[in-house]
Tab-separated table of C-alpha atoms and ligand atoms in Angstrom:
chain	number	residue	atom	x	y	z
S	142	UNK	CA	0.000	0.000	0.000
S	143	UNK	CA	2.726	2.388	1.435
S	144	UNK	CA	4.683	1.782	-1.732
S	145	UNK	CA	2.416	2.764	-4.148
S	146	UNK	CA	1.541	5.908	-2.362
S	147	UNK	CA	5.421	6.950	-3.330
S	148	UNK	CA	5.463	5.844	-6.494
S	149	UNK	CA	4.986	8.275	-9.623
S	150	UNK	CA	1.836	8.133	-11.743
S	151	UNK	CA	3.897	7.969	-14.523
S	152	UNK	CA	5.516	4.908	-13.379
S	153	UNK	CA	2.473	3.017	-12.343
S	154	UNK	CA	0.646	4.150	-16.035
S	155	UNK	CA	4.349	3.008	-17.825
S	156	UNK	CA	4.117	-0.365	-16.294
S	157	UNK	CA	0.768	-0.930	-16.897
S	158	UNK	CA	-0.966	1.520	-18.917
S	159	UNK	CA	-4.893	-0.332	-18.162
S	160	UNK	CA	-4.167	1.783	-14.980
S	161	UNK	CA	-4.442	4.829	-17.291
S	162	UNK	CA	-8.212	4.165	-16.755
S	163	UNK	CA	-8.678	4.128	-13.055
S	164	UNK	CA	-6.388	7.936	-13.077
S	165	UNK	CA	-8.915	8.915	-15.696
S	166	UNK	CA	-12.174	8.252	-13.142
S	167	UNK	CA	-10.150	10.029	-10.492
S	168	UNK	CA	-9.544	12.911	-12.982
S	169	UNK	CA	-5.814	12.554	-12.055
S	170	UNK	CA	-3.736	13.627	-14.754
S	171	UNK	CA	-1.250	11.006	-15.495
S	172	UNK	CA	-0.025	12.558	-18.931
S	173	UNK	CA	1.649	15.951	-17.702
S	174	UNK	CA	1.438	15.313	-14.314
S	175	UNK	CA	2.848	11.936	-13.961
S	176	UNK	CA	5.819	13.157	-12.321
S	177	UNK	CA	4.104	13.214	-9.009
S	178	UNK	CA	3.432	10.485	-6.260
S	179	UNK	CA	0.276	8.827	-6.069
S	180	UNK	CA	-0.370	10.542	-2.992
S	181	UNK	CA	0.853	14.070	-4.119
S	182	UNK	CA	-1.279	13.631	-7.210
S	183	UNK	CA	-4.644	12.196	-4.814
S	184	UNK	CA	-3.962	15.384	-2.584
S	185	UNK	CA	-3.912	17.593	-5.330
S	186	UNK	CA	-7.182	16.085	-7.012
S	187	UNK	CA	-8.985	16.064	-3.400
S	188	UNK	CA	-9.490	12.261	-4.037
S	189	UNK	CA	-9.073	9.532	-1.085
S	190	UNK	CA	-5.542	7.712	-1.678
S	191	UNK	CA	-6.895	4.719	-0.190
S	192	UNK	CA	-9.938	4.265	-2.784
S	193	UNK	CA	-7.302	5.002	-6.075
S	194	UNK	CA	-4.878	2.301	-4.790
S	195	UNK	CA	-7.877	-0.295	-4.350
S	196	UNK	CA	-9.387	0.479	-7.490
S	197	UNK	CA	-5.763	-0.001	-9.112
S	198	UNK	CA	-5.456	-3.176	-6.998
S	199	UNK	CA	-8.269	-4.637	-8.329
S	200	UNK	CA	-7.606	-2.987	-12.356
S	201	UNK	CA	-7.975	-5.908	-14.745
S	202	UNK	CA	-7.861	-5.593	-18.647
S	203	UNK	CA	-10.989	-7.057	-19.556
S	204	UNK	CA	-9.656	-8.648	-22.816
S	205	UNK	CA	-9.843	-12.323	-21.412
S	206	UNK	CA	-12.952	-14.271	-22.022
S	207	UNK	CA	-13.160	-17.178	-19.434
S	208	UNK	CA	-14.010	-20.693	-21.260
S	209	UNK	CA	-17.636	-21.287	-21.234
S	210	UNK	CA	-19.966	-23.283	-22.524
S	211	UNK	CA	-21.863	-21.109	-24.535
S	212	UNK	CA	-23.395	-23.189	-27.055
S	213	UNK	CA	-25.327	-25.136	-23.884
S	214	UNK	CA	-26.950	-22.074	-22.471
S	215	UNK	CA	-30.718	-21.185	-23.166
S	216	UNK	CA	-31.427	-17.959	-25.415
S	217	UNK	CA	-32.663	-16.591	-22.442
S	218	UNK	CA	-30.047	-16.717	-20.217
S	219	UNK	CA	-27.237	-16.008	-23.224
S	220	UNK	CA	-29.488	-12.648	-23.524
S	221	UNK	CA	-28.487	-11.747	-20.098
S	222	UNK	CA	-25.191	-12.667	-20.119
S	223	UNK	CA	-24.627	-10.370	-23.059
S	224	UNK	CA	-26.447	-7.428	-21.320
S	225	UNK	CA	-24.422	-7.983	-18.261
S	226	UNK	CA	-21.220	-8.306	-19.498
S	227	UNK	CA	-20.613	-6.804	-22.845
S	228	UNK	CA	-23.406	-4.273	-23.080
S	229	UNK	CA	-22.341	-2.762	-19.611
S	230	UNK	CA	-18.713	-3.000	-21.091
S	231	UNK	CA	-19.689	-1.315	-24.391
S	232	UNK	CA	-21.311	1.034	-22.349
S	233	UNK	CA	-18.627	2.432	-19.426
S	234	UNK	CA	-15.795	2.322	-22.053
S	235	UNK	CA	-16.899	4.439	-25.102
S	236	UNK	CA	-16.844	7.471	-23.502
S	237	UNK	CA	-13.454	7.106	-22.028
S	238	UNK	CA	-11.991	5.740	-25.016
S	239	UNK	CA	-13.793	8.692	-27.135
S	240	UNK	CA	-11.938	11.056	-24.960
S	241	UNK	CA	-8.973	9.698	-25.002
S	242	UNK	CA	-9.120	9.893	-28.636
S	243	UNK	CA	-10.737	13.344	-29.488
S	244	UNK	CA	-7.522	14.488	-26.571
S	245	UNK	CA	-5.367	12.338	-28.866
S	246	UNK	CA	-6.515	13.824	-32.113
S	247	UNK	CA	-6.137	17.426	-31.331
S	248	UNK	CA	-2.525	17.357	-29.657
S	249	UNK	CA	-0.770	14.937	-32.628
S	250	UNK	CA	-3.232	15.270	-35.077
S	251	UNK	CA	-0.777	17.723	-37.347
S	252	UNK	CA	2.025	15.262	-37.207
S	253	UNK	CA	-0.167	11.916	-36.961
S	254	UNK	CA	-3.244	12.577	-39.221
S	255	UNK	CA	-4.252	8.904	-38.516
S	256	UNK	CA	-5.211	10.074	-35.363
S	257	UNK	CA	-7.793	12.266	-36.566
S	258	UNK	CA	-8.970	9.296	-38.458
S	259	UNK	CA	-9.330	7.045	-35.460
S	260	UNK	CA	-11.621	9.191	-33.310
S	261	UNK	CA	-14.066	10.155	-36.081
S	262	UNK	CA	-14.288	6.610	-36.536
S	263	UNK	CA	-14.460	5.748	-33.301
S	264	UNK	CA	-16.980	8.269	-32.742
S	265	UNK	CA	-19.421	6.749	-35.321
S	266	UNK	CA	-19.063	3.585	-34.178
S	267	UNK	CA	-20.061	4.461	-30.644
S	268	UNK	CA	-22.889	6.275	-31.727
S	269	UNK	CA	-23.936	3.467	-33.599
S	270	UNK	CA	-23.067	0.737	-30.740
S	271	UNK	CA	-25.424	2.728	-28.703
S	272	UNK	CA	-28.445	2.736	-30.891
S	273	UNK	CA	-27.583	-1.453	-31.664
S	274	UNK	CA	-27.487	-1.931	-28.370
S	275	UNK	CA	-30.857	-0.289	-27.313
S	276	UNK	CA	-32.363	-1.923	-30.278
S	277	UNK	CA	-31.357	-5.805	-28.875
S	278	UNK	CA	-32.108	-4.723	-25.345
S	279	UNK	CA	-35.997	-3.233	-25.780
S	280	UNK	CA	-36.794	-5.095	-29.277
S	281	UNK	CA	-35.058	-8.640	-29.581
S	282	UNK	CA	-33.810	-9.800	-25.966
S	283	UNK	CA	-37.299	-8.996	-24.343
S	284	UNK	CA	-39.131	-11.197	-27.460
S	285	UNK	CA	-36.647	-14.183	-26.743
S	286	UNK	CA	-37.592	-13.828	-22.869
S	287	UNK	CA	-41.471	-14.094	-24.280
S	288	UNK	CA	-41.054	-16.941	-26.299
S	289	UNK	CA	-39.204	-19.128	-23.182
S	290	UNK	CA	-42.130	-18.220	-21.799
S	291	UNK	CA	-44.866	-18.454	-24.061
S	292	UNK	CA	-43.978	-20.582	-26.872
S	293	UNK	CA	-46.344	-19.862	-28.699
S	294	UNK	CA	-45.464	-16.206	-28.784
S	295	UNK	CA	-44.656	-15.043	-32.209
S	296	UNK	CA	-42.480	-12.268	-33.187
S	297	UNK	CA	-41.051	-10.742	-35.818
S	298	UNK	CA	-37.796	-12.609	-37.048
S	299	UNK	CA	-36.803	-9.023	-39.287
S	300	UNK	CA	-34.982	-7.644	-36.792
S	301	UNK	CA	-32.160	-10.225	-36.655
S	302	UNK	CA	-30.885	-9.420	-40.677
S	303	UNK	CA	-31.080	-5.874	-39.974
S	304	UNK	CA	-28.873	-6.583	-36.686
S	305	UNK	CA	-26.716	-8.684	-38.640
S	306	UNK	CA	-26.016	-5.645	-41.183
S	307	UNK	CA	-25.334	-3.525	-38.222
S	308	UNK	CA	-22.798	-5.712	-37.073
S	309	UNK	CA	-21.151	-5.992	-40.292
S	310	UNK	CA	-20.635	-2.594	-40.407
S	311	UNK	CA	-19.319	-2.284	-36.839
S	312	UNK	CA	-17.036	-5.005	-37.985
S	313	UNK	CA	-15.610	-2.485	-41.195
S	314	UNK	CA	-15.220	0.540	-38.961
S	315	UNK	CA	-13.033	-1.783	-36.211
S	316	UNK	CA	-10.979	-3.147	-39.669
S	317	UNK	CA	-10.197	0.284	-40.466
S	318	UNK	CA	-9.267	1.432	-36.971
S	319	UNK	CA	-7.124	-1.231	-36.706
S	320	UNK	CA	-5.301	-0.684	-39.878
S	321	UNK	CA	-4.939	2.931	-39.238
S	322	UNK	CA	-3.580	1.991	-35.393
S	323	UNK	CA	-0.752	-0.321	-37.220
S	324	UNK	CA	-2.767	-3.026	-35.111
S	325	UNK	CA	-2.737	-0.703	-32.146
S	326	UNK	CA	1.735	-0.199	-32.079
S	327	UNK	CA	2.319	2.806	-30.469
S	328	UNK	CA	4.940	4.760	-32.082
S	329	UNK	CA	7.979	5.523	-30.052
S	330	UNK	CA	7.093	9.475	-29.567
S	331	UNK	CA	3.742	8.537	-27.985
S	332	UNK	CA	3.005	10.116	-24.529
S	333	UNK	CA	0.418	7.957	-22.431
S	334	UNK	CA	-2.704	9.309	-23.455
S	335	UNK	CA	-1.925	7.967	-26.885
S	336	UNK	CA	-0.631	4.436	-25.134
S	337	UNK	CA	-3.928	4.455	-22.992
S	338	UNK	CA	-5.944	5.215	-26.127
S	339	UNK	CA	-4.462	1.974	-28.382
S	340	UNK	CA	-4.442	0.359	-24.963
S	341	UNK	CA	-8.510	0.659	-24.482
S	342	UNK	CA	-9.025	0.344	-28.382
S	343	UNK	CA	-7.400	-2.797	-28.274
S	344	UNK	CA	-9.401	-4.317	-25.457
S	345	UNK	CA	-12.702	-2.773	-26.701
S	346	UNK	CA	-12.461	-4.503	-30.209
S	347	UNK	CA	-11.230	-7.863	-28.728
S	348	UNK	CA	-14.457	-7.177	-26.511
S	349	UNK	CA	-16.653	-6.248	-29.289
S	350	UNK	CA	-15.482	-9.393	-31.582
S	351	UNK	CA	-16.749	-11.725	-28.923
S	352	UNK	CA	-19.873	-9.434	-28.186
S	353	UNK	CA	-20.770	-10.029	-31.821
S	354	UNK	CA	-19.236	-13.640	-32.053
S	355	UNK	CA	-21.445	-14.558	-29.532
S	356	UNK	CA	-25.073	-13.073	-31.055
S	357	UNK	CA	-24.375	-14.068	-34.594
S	358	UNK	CA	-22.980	-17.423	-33.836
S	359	UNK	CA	-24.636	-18.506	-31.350
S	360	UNK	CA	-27.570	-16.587	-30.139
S	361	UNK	CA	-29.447	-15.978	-33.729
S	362	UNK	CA	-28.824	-19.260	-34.561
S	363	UNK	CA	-30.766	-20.577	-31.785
S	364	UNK	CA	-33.571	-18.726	-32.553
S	365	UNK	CA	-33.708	-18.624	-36.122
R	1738	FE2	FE1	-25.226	-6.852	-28.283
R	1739	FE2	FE1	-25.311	-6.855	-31.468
């Protein structure tokens, strides 16, 4: 604990830069400011010291999927799963990761025009996460839930091409990002915004490939 009061933000970030997230919800700047201690840095933020180092404790990248059985689990259930875990994911990260790269974009932008690129992209593709999303959670998870219980329930099938498409072209927007990234490789200049920002992008595609895996391979095809 007592250690990594002392330590620098910019050492704790440069070790392991999925911390950069935890400084970000603390509005500690670990960028410019990363010279300081922890502590200093809490102090000077008015945030408790005690509830940074916990939350940086318990930091995990959330690109790991454990092994499940998937392919067993009712429609129902898979429905939930998705809400609960990659929804909520989709949902806490796109706003970090959209400042991250709108901050990005207008500091290197001049000399790294890929930059620019990335958060307009990334900006679409959030908007348009946000509308899929609400679409699956009010249209096609509650009809699923109706039809486990009611079997006789009928509902319109439609809506699964037209999520399909969306997904698609979720999946063209991530293929560009990642081209434009180099595959997310920092280049050696990069200060750790720009190392947070491939950092999170990284982790939120891996996320969103298994988010989409997951409905188009396994949940529409149970219900089709
Ligand atoms: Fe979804
Ligand atoms: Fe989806």
């Amino acid at each position: 604990m007592n250690e990594l009061k002392n330590r620098t933000i910019a050492e704790i970030v440069s070790e392991d830069i999925s911390t950069a997230s935890v400084f970000k919800k603390y509005h500690i700047d670990f960028c410019c400011g990363g010279g300081k201690t922890l502590e200093n840095a809490c102090n000077k933020a008015n945030v408790n010291v005690n509830a940074v180092i916990n939350d940086l404790i318990n930091n995990k990248p959330k690109t790991q999927t454990p092994i499940l059985n998937f392919k067993d689990w009712s429609a129902e259930f898979l429905t939930d799963y998705i809400v609960n875990v990659h929804h909520t994911y989709v949902k806490e990260n796109i706003e970090i990761i959209h400042e991250f790269a709108t901050k990005v974009a207008t500091v290197h932008g001049h000399h790294a025009t890929e930059t620019i690129e990335i958060a307009e992209l990334f900006s679409k593709l959030g908007d348009e996460l946000f509308a899929h999303i609400e679409k699956e959670e009010t249209i096609l998870f509650p009809a699923i839930k109706m039809k486990a219980i009611n079997q006789n329930y009928i509902y319109d099938k439609e809506v699964i091409s037209i999520l399909e498409d969306e997904h698609e072209h979720a999946g063209a927007i991530v293929k560009k990002i990642t081209l434009l990234s180099n595959n997310f490789e920092t280049p050696d200049w990069a200060c750790n915004t720009f190392k947070a920002l491939y950092f999170k992008l990284d982790e939120f595609i891996n996320d969103l490939y298994q988010h989409i895996h997951l409905e188009n391979n396994i949940l529409f095809s149970k219900i089709k």
